[in-house]
Every structure is written in structure tokens, then in C-alpha cells.
Amino acid sequence: MAKSFLGKLTLYWCDECGTPVLGKKCSCGAETRQVQVTPPGDIRPAFQADIDHINKLYRSFFGSDLIPENHIAVLNKIPDKDRMEEVVMGGAVVCAFRYLPEEKRWEILPRTHAALYSKPEKGFVIADDGAIESIQSGSSLLAPGLVDIHPDVKDGDEVLILDRAGNCIGAGRSRVNAADAVKMERGQVVRTRKAGQGVCIPKESTWEKAVESNGIVLKNMETEAVNFVKSVKSKNPDLFASVSYSGGKDSLATLLIVQKAIGKVPIIFSDTGLEFPETYKNIEEVVRKYDLEIIKTGAGDSFWNNMEIQGPPSVDARWCCSVCKLNPVRDLIKENWGECLSFIGQRKYESLARMKSPRVWRNFKVQVQLSASPIQHWTALHVFLYLFQEKAPYNELYERRIDRIGCFMCPSSDIATFETIKSDYPDLWQVWESKLEDYREKNDLPESWAVNFEWRKRGETDDTSSYS
């Protein structure tokens, strides 16, 4: 899929500290080196649940864990049909993993650097020393260069290519079963992938150390954001100021910045009635910790009533945002202040639309709200490091492999996330599946429309619509 450049690629690595750094120099004084990740580069920490998931996948392919204890891993979501993320350790991409919706399974795509952390116990082939140079230059492993192959390798499996000494010299996809490979005299055994860029230097470290390493970067980002808030407020002194709070990391970071810039302001929470339990818990915790006034809007049964008429929201028809959030907020502002200034946790690395958005704007559906984004230029890793530094109570969902905080059935979520939600929140998901089934039956839609998540996209014309 096409690369999406939404901003500078900001990930660097300090080999002295063994930490990711969002700048060219670590706070320890050492120069850093840039890590080559796939754009857009909205990098984030790998939490323990992420690590457990990756290690489980890696074990199923190669027989051993990839990520050791006391090592930092950074994840980078990249464009793919559903969900795909790169895993960065030691200053290099060591593998990627992706979800295959049609097959309902995950797949690991290793790079040679992975072998620095984990010796494969299966899923490998051994090449003759005479083939090393050609394999490292990107050529496929051919039958004459094959010395051995693990007996479990099947056609289409991801494999690591080792030399006779056990060093990893390449990675790719097997073109044959092991039983056939050992009989071949010619032909392709493994189609290699382009070798990973950069140097990988494994070193133990912690996220506490990473916060220290990024101390200068975080201070500079905070100062710029605080000055931005002060400037916007000074230009609009008569507007009632607030923070739009969703229960997510970005609005929490924005709240902290605004408090440092202009003191306490109320938070506005648009309760759609479709939030995760952890989100309501987080909002209560934040209000209590920072002694805040909270102003809520409620959507009532608006979502379900509209769904009966319009069908479920989709990526290209998100009527839910207007009905459940924008319209209630607009009405709240009109009734209470006439107009207001809201600081919002929008970031350009989230999407092309947000990258193109001005930093100060008015939504055409909520003209009475002047919106401003203090953290527009931050990546997700900037946000998390800042929250770690400030010891701020972020939403527990991030530690459960759910990185989009909002409505539990948001059509913008990928299918991989839906499968996680379905597993972890069966009661919530049962409600949604029941509503989908009611709508499907009333509108004579095929079973695949619900089962294969086709409701998520309507298409630009009837020919491409899942509703036709």
C-alpha cells in the first residue's frame, strides 16, 4: 500500500541508554541515530499485553519468544489491508506483524535483526556459505544453496535463513514444503525480503529511562504547546475556555498542557452511551485527581434510533459523530455561553484530514466552538512519554491492545481490534451484533454483511456499497 507522509519521522535511538529518543540528541548527551520506520510514523510504546501478543505469535512461528524481559519495544502502525505494525528494538525494525481478516489469523514477518534477540527453534532454513553474499544482497535462496530446512516448514511460511554457523543472513517466505525442498535440485526455495535497514544493538532498558532520555525533547514540546495555548487564549480573552475530554491519551495530554498554560478549566465530555467501562472510570479518576469541573452532554438513545433509519455508521458515512457528539456539544455551548474556546487533543499523525487541518479552526457543524490543538505536532510516543513523565492516569484500554479510545464499535477501528473487543467484552459485542442482525434482516442484506464487517464501508456508489 502507498506510504502516507503526515509529518517528520521523529524516531531516533540512543545506543548508550538503549532507549528511543524523539530527537537527534539524547538527554544523556550522546548523539542518536535515526530509525528507519515506515510512514506515517505514529509510534507508540509496546505495553505488556502487546509484548505477550507478539511473543505468542513469534513462538507459534519460530518456537521462541522475540522480546526479552527488560527490553524496550516500540510499535509503528503502517498501512495495510487491516492492521499491521512494525516492532522496533535496539534501534531497528526487527519484525512486523499483521492481521489477515479473510483467514482470521495473525502473521509474523521477521527481519534478520530478530535473530539477535531470539534463536529460532523452528521456521528456519540453513544455506550454504557460498550463497551468503547473494542472499544478503536480496537474491532468493535456490535449491543448490540449501543445506537443511526445518521439517515443519510449509509452502508459504515465513522463515529465517541461517548460515552453517547459525547466524541469520536473511528472511523471507518459503516457496515449498520442507519434504519437497530436500528433494529439489533446482528452483526457488525461499523468496527473500529486502534486508532491514540500520544497525540493531540490543540493550536492556526501561520506560523510566526513556523518559529521562527524552527530557529535553519533552520540555521543548511542552514549552511550545503551553505558549500556543497562552497565545490562543490571549487572542480570545472573552471566550469561555474548556478542554474537550474523551478519556483518551491525547485529550489527557492536552488537559495537562492547558492547566500549565492558563490554569484549571472545565472539561467537556460528550457521553455517547457507547463508551468502554474503562473510559468512564478514567474520566472519574482524572476529575478527582485534578479537582476539575466536568460538563457532560448526553446522546440518550439517539444512536440506536438513528441506526434504525440510517443503518450503522460506516467509515464513509459517520453520521454518529454529528448525532452523538457535535450536535449535543453545539447545543450545550449555545445554551450556556453562546460561544466558547475548546482545546482539543488532535494530532496530525492520526490521519490525512487532521494533517491538513489548521491548528485553530471551527467545525462547520459547530460554528459556536473555536477549536485549538496544542499537541498537533506530537506523535503518540510524545504523548505517552509525556504522560509517563507527569505520572498522569491514562486509560487502561491502552494496556489491553486497544489504541483507539471512543465508541466500542467505531467503524474506523480495524477488524483485528474488533476481534479483541469481541473476546474481551462479549456482553458489549453481543448487543452490537444483535442490533446489526436486526437491521440486516429488516433490509434483506446477506449474512456476510455482518459477519465480514462489510457494514463498515458503504462505498461511493451503489456498485461498491455493502448496502446494495
Coordinates of C-alpha atoms in Angstrom, one line a residue:
M1 CA 0.0 0.0 0.0
A2 CA 1.1 3.6 -0.6
K3 CA 3.2 5.3 2.1
S4 CA 1.5 8.1 4.0
F5 CA 3.6 11.0 5.0
L6 CA 1.8 13.1 7.7
G7 CA 4.9 14.7 9.3
K8 CA 8.6 14.2 10.0
L9 CA 9.7 10.8 11.1
T10 CA 10.9 11.5 14.6
L11 CA 12.2 8.2 15.9
Y12 CA 15.9 8.0 16.9
W13 CA 17.8 5.7 19.2
C14 CA 20.3 6.2 21.9
D15 CA 22.7 3.2 22.0
E16 CA 24.2 4.4 25.3
C17 CA 20.8 4.3 27.1
G18 CA 19.1 1.7 24.9
T19 CA 16.1 3.9 24.5
P20 CA 14.0 5.6 21.8
V21 CA 14.6 9.3 21.6
L22 CA 12.4 11.8 19.7
G23 CA 15.3 13.9 18.6
K24 CA 18.9 13.9 17.4
K25 CA 20.4 14.1 20.8
C26 CA 19.7 12.2 24.0
S27 CA 19.5 14.0 27.3
C28 CA 22.5 11.9 28.4
G29 CA 24.5 13.9 25.9
A30 CA 25.0 11.2 23.3
E31 CA 24.2 11.6 19.7
T32 CA 21.3 9.4 18.5
R33 CA 20.8 7.6 15.2
Q34 CA 17.6 7.7 13.2
V35 CA 15.4 4.6 13.0
Q36 CA 14.0 3.8 9.5
V37 CA 10.3 3.2 10.1
T38 CA 7.5 3.2 7.5
P39 CA 5.5 6.4 7.4
P40 CA 3.4 7.9 8.9
G41 CA 5.5 7.0 11.9
D42 CA 2.9 7.5 14.7
I43 CA 5.0 5.4 17.0
R44 CA 3.9 4.2 20.4
P45 CA 5.2 2.0 23.3
A46 CA 4.6 -1.7 23.3
F47 CA 2.8 -2.4 26.6
Q48 CA 2.9 -5.8 28.3
A49 CA -0.2 -7.1 26.6
D50 CA 1.4 -6.1 23.2
I51 CA 4.6 -7.9 24.1
D52 CA 2.7 -11.0 25.2
H53 CA 0.7 -11.0 21.9
I54 CA 3.9 -10.6 19.8
N55 CA 5.8 -13.3 21.8
K56 CA 2.9 -15.7 21.4
L57 CA 2.8 -15.1 17.7
Y58 CA 6.6 -15.4 17.4
R59 CA 6.6 -18.7 19.3
S60 CA 4.0 -20.1 17.0
F61 CA 6.2 -19.4 14.0
F62 CA 9.7 -19.8 15.4
G63 CA 9.4 -21.7 18.7
S64 CA 10.8 -19.0 21.0
D65 CA 9.9 -15.5 22.4
L66 CA 11.1 -12.5 20.5
I67 CA 11.0 -9.7 23.1
P68 CA 13.1 -10.5 26.3
E69 CA 12.3 -9.1 29.7
N70 CA 13.7 -5.6 30.4
H71 CA 13.9 -4.6 26.8
I72 CA 12.0 -1.7 25.3
A73 CA 9.9 -2.3 22.2
V74 CA 8.3 0.5 20.1
L75 CA 5.4 -0.2 17.7
N76 CA 4.7 1.6 14.5
K77 CA 1.3 1.1 12.7
I78 CA 1.8 1.0 9.0
P79 CA -0.7 1.0 6.0
D80 CA -2.2 -2.4 5.2
K81 CA -5.5 -4.0 4.4
D82 CA -6.4 -4.3 8.1
R83 CA -3.8 -4.0 10.9
M84 CA -0.1 -4.1 10.6
E85 CA 2.6 -2.9 12.9
E86 CA 6.4 -2.8 12.9
V87 CA 8.3 -3.8 16.0
V88 CA 11.4 -1.7 16.8
M89 CA 14.1 -2.8 19.3
G90 CA 17.7 -1.9 19.6
G91 CA 17.2 0.9 17.1
A92 CA 16.0 -1.1 14.2
V93 CA 12.8 -2.8 12.9
V94 CA 13.1 -6.5 13.9
C95 CA 9.8 -7.7 12.5
A96 CA 6.3 -6.7 11.5
F97 CA 3.0 -8.5 12.4
R98 CA -0.3 -8.2 10.7
Y99 CA -3.9 -9.5 10.8
L100 CA -5.3 -11.3 7.8
P101 CA -9.1 -10.9 8.0
E102 CA -10.0 -13.4 5.4
E103 CA -8.1 -16.1 7.2
K104 CA -8.9 -14.8 10.7
R105 CA -5.3 -15.1 11.8
W106 CA -2.1 -13.1 12.6
E107 CA 1.1 -13.4 10.7
I108 CA 4.7 -12.5 11.7
L109 CA 7.1 -11.1 9.2
P110 CA 10.6 -11.3 10.7
R111 CA 13.7 -9.4 9.7
T112 CA 17.3 -10.6 10.2
H113 CA 17.7 -8.5 13.3
A114 CA 15.1 -10.6 15.1
A115 CA 17.7 -13.4 15.4
L116 CA 19.8 -11.1 17.7
Y117 CA 17.0 -11.5 20.3
S118 CA 15.7 -14.9 19.7
K119 CA 17.3 -18.0 18.2
P120 CA 14.7 -19.8 16.0
E121 CA 13.8 -23.4 17.1
K122 CA 11.7 -23.9 14.0
G123 CA 10.7 -22.0 10.9
F124 CA 14.3 -21.8 9.6
V125 CA 16.4 -23.0 6.7
I126 CA 20.2 -23.3 6.5
A127 CA 22.0 -22.0 3.5
D128 CA 25.4 -23.0 2.1
D129 CA 28.2 -20.5 2.8
G130 CA 28.6 -19.9 -0.9
A131 CA 25.0 -18.5 -1.0
I132 CA 25.5 -15.9 1.8
E133 CA 26.6 -13.0 -0.3
S134 CA 23.7 -13.3 -2.8
I135 CA 21.1 -13.8 -0.1
Q136 CA 22.3 -10.7 1.8
S137 CA 22.1 -8.7 -1.4
G138 CA 18.4 -9.7 -1.8
S139 CA 18.6 -12.8 -4.0
S140 CA 16.3 -15.8 -3.3
L141 CA 17.6 -19.0 -1.8
L142 CA 17.8 -21.6 -4.6
A143 CA 17.8 -25.3 -4.2
P144 CA 21.6 -25.8 -4.9
G145 CA 22.3 -23.5 -1.9
L146 CA 20.1 -25.3 0.6
V147 CA 21.9 -27.2 3.3
D148 CA 18.9 -28.0 5.6
I149 CA 15.3 -27.0 6.4
H150 CA 13.2 -27.5 9.5
P151 CA 10.8 -30.3 8.8
D152 CA 7.7 -28.3 9.8
V153 CA 8.2 -25.6 7.2
K154 CA 5.3 -25.4 4.7
D155 CA 4.8 -23.7 1.4
G156 CA 4.0 -20.0 2.2
D157 CA 5.5 -20.0 5.7
E158 CA 7.7 -17.1 6.9
V159 CA 11.2 -18.4 7.5
L160 CA 14.6 -17.2 8.8
I161 CA 17.7 -18.1 6.7
L162 CA 20.7 -19.1 8.7
D163 CA 24.3 -19.9 7.6
R164 CA 26.0 -23.1 8.8
A165 CA 27.3 -21.3 11.9
G166 CA 23.7 -20.3 12.9
N167 CA 23.9 -16.6 12.0
C168 CA 20.9 -15.1 10.4
I169 CA 21.6 -13.9 6.9
G170 CA 18.1 -13.2 5.6
A171 CA 14.3 -13.7 6.0
G172 CA 11.6 -14.4 3.6
R173 CA 8.7 -16.7 2.5
S174 CA 9.2 -20.4 1.8
R175 CA 8.0 -21.4 -1.7
V176 CA 7.9 -25.1 -1.0
N177 CA 7.2 -27.7 1.8
A178 CA 10.2 -29.0 3.7
A179 CA 9.7 -32.5 2.3
D180 CA 9.8 -31.2 -1.3
A181 CA 12.7 -28.8 -0.7
V182 CA 15.2 -31.5 0.3
K183 CA 14.5 -33.4 -3.0
M184 CA 14.9 -30.3 -5.2
E185 CA 17.9 -29.9 -7.5
R186 CA 16.8 -26.5 -8.9
G187 CA 14.3 -23.8 -8.3
Q188 CA 13.4 -21.3 -5.6
V189 CA 13.2 -22.5 -2.0
V190 CA 12.8 -19.1 -0.2
R191 CA 11.9 -15.8 -1.7
T192 CA 13.8 -13.3 0.4
R193 CA 12.6 -9.9 1.6
K194 CA 14.7 -6.8 1.3
A195 CA 17.1 -6.7 4.2
G196 CA 16.2 -4.4 7.1
Q197 CA 17.9 -1.0 7.2
G198 CA 20.1 0.2 10.1
V199 CA 22.0 -1.3 12.9
C200 CA 20.4 -3.2 15.8
I201 CA 22.1 -3.1 19.2
P202 CA 20.2 -5.0 21.9
K203 CA 20.4 -3.4 25.3
E204 CA 18.3 -3.7 28.5
S205 CA 16.4 -0.5 29.4
T206 CA 13.1 0.7 30.9
W207 CA 10.5 3.3 30.0
E208 CA 11.6 5.3 33.0
K209 CA 15.0 5.5 31.4
A210 CA 13.3 6.5 28.1
V211 CA 11.5 9.4 29.8
E212 CA 14.9 10.6 31.1
S213 CA 16.4 10.2 27.6
N214 CA 13.7 12.4 26.2
G215 CA 13.7 15.0 29.0
I216 CA 15.0 17.8 26.7
V217 CA 12.6 16.9 23.9
L218 CA 9.6 16.8 26.2
K219 CA 10.5 20.1 27.8
N220 CA 10.7 21.8 24.4
M221 CA 7.5 20.3 23.2
E222 CA 5.7 21.3 26.4
T223 CA 7.0 24.8 26.2
E224 CA 5.8 25.2 22.6
A225 CA 2.4 23.8 23.4
V226 CA 2.0 25.9 26.5
N227 CA 2.9 29.1 24.6
F228 CA 0.4 28.1 21.9
V229 CA -2.4 27.8 24.5
K230 CA -1.5 31.2 26.0
S231 CA -1.4 32.8 22.6
V232 CA -4.8 31.5 21.5
K233 CA -6.4 32.4 24.8
S234 CA -4.9 35.9 24.7
K235 CA -6.4 36.5 21.3
N236 CA -9.8 35.3 22.5
P237 CA -9.9 36.7 26.1
D238 CA -13.7 36.8 26.2
L239 CA -14.4 33.2 25.1
F240 CA -15.2 30.7 27.8
A241 CA -12.3 28.2 27.8
S242 CA -12.6 24.4 28.2
V243 CA -10.9 21.1 27.3
S244 CA -12.7 18.5 25.2
Y245 CA -12.1 15.3 27.1
S246 CA -12.7 11.9 25.6
G247 CA -10.9 9.6 28.1
G248 CA -8.1 9.1 25.6
K249 CA -4.4 9.9 25.9
D250 CA -4.4 12.9 23.6
S251 CA -7.1 14.8 25.5
L252 CA -5.3 14.0 28.7
A253 CA -2.0 15.4 27.5
T254 CA -3.9 18.4 26.2
L255 CA -5.5 18.9 29.6
L256 CA -2.1 18.9 31.3
I257 CA -0.8 21.4 28.8
V258 CA -3.8 23.8 29.2
Q259 CA -3.6 23.6 33.0
K260 CA 0.1 24.6 32.9
A261 CA -0.7 27.5 30.5
I262 CA -3.9 29.1 31.9
G263 CA -4.8 27.1 35.0
K264 CA -7.8 25.0 35.6
V265 CA -10.6 25.0 33.1
P266 CA -13.7 22.7 32.9
I267 CA -13.6 19.6 30.8
I268 CA -16.5 18.8 28.4
F269 CA -17.3 15.1 27.9
S270 CA -19.6 14.0 25.2
D271 CA -21.2 10.9 26.5
T272 CA -22.4 8.9 23.5
G273 CA -23.5 6.0 25.7
L274 CA -21.2 3.7 23.7
E275 CA -18.1 4.1 25.7
F276 CA -16.0 1.4 27.3
P277 CA -16.3 0.9 31.1
E278 CA -12.6 1.9 31.4
T279 CA -13.3 5.2 29.8
Y280 CA -15.9 6.2 32.4
K281 CA -13.5 5.0 35.1
N282 CA -10.7 7.2 33.6
I283 CA -12.9 10.3 33.5
E284 CA -13.8 9.9 37.1
E285 CA -10.2 9.4 38.1
V286 CA -9.0 12.4 36.1
V287 CA -11.7 14.7 37.6
R288 CA -10.8 13.5 41.1
K289 CA -7.0 13.8 40.6
Y290 CA -7.0 17.2 39.1
D291 CA -10.1 18.5 41.0
L292 CA -11.9 19.5 37.8
E293 CA -15.4 20.7 36.9
I294 CA -16.9 18.3 34.3
I295 CA -19.7 19.3 32.0
K296 CA -21.4 16.4 30.2
T297 CA -23.5 16.1 27.2
G298 CA -25.7 13.0 26.7
A299 CA -26.9 11.4 23.5
G300 CA -29.6 9.3 25.1
D301 CA -31.0 6.8 22.6
S302 CA -30.1 9.0 19.6
F303 CA -27.6 6.5 18.2
W304 CA -29.9 3.5 18.3
N305 CA -32.9 5.5 17.0
N306 CA -30.9 6.8 14.0
M307 CA -29.4 3.4 13.3
E308 CA -32.9 2.0 12.7
I309 CA -33.3 4.6 9.9
Q310 CA -29.8 5.2 8.5
G311 CA -28.2 1.9 9.3
P312 CA -24.9 1.5 11.2
P313 CA -22.3 4.2 10.7
S314 CA -19.5 3.5 8.3
V315 CA -16.1 4.9 7.6
D316 CA -17.5 6.9 4.8
A317 CA -20.8 7.8 6.5
R318 CA -20.1 8.6 10.1
W319 CA -23.4 10.2 11.0
C320 CA -22.8 9.1 14.6
C321 CA -20.3 11.9 15.2
S322 CA -22.9 14.6 14.4
V323 CA -25.8 12.9 16.2
C324 CA -23.9 11.8 19.4
K325 CA -21.2 14.4 19.8
L326 CA -21.2 17.5 17.6
N327 CA -24.9 18.4 17.9
P328 CA -25.1 17.9 21.7
V329 CA -21.9 20.0 22.1
R330 CA -23.2 22.7 19.9
D331 CA -26.5 22.9 21.8
L332 CA -24.6 22.9 25.1
I333 CA -22.4 25.9 24.1
K334 CA -25.4 27.9 22.7
E335 CA -27.4 27.4 25.9
N336 CA -24.6 28.2 28.3
W337 CA -22.1 30.6 26.7
G338 CA -23.2 31.4 23.2
E339 CA -19.6 30.7 22.1
C340 CA -16.6 29.0 23.6
L341 CA -12.9 28.1 23.1
S342 CA -12.2 24.4 23.3
F343 CA -8.7 22.9 23.4
I344 CA -8.7 19.5 21.6
G345 CA -6.3 16.6 21.5
Q346 CA -6.0 16.5 17.7
R347 CA -2.7 15.3 16.2
K348 CA -1.6 15.4 12.5
Y349 CA -0.1 11.9 12.7
E350 CA -3.6 10.4 13.1
S351 CA -4.9 11.0 9.6
L352 CA -4.5 12.9 6.4
A353 CA -7.6 15.0 7.3
R354 CA -6.0 16.0 10.6
M355 CA -2.7 16.7 9.0
K356 CA -4.4 19.1 6.6
S357 CA -6.4 20.8 9.4
P358 CA -5.4 24.2 10.7
R359 CA -4.2 24.3 14.3
V360 CA -7.0 26.6 15.2
W361 CA -10.4 26.0 13.4
R362 CA -14.1 26.0 13.6
N363 CA -16.1 22.8 12.7
F364 CA -18.7 23.8 10.1
K365 CA -21.3 21.9 12.2
V366 CA -20.3 23.6 15.4
Q367 CA -19.6 27.2 14.4
V368 CA -20.0 28.4 18.0
Q369 CA -16.9 26.4 19.1
L370 CA -13.4 27.7 18.4
S371 CA -11.2 24.7 18.5
A372 CA -7.4 24.7 19.1
S373 CA -4.9 21.8 19.2
P374 CA -1.8 22.3 21.4
I375 CA -0.3 18.8 20.5
Q376 CA -0.9 19.0 16.8
H377 CA 2.7 18.1 16.0
W378 CA 3.1 15.3 18.6
T379 CA 3.4 11.6 17.8
A380 CA 1.7 9.0 20.0
L381 CA 5.1 8.3 21.6
H382 CA 5.5 12.0 22.5
V383 CA 2.1 11.8 24.2
F384 CA 2.8 8.6 26.2
L385 CA 6.3 9.7 27.3
Y386 CA 4.8 13.0 28.5
L387 CA 2.0 11.1 30.4
F388 CA 4.7 8.8 31.9
Q389 CA 6.7 11.8 33.0
E390 CA 3.7 13.6 34.5
K391 CA 2.5 10.3 36.1
A392 CA -0.9 11.0 34.6
P393 CA -3.7 8.4 34.9
Y394 CA -4.1 7.3 31.3
N395 CA -6.9 4.9 30.1
E396 CA -6.3 1.3 31.0
L397 CA -7.5 0.3 27.5
Y398 CA -4.1 1.2 26.0
E399 CA -2.7 -1.7 28.1
R400 CA -5.3 -4.1 26.6
R401 CA -4.2 -3.6 23.0
I402 CA -7.0 -1.1 22.2
D403 CA -5.4 2.0 20.9
R404 CA -8.5 3.9 19.7
I405 CA -10.5 5.3 22.6
G406 CA -14.1 6.1 21.7
C407 CA -17.2 4.2 20.9
F408 CA -16.6 0.5 21.2
M409 CA -17.9 -0.3 17.7
C410 CA -16.4 2.7 15.9
P411 CA -16.3 1.8 12.2
S412 CA -12.9 3.4 11.9
S413 CA -11.4 0.6 14.0
D414 CA -9.7 -2.3 12.2
I415 CA -11.1 -5.8 12.2
A416 CA -8.2 -7.0 14.4
T417 CA -9.3 -4.6 17.1
F418 CA -12.9 -5.7 16.8
E419 CA -11.8 -9.3 17.4
T420 CA -10.0 -8.2 20.6
I421 CA -13.1 -6.3 21.7
K422 CA -15.3 -9.3 20.9
S423 CA -13.1 -11.5 23.0
D424 CA -12.6 -9.1 26.0
Y425 CA -16.1 -7.5 26.0
P426 CA -18.5 -10.2 25.0
D427 CA -21.6 -8.6 26.5
L428 CA -20.9 -5.3 24.7
W429 CA -20.3 -7.0 21.5
Q430 CA -23.4 -9.2 21.8
V431 CA -25.5 -6.0 22.0
W432 CA -23.9 -4.7 18.8
E433 CA -24.2 -8.0 16.9
S434 CA -27.9 -8.2 17.9
K435 CA -28.6 -4.7 16.5
L436 CA -26.7 -5.5 13.3
E437 CA -28.7 -8.7 12.8
D438 CA -32.0 -6.8 13.3
Y439 CA -31.0 -4.3 10.7
R440 CA -29.7 -6.9 8.3
E441 CA -32.9 -9.0 8.4
K442 CA -35.2 -5.9 8.0
N443 CA -33.2 -4.8 5.0
D444 CA -32.6 -8.2 3.4
L445 CA -28.8 -8.0 3.5
P446 CA -26.6 -11.0 3.1
E447 CA -25.1 -12.7 6.2
S448 CA -21.6 -11.7 5.1
W449 CA -22.6 -8.0 5.6
A450 CA -22.4 -8.5 9.3
V451 CA -20.1 -11.5 9.7
N452 CA -17.3 -10.0 7.5
F453 CA -17.7 -6.4 8.8
E454 CA -18.9 -5.1 5.5
W455 CA -21.2 -2.6 7.3
R456 CA -18.0 -0.6 8.0
K457 CA -17.9 0.7 4.4
R458 CA -20.8 1.8 2.2
G459 CA -18.8 2.8 -0.9
E460 CA -19.1 5.9 -3.1
T461 CA -21.7 4.3 -5.3
D462 CA -24.3 1.6 -5.1
D463 CA -22.0 -0.7 -7.0
T464 CA -19.4 -0.6 -4.2
S465 CA -21.8 -0.3 -1.3
S466 CA -22.2 -3.1 1.2
Y467 CA -25.9 -2.0 1.5
S468 CA -26.8 -2.7 -2.2

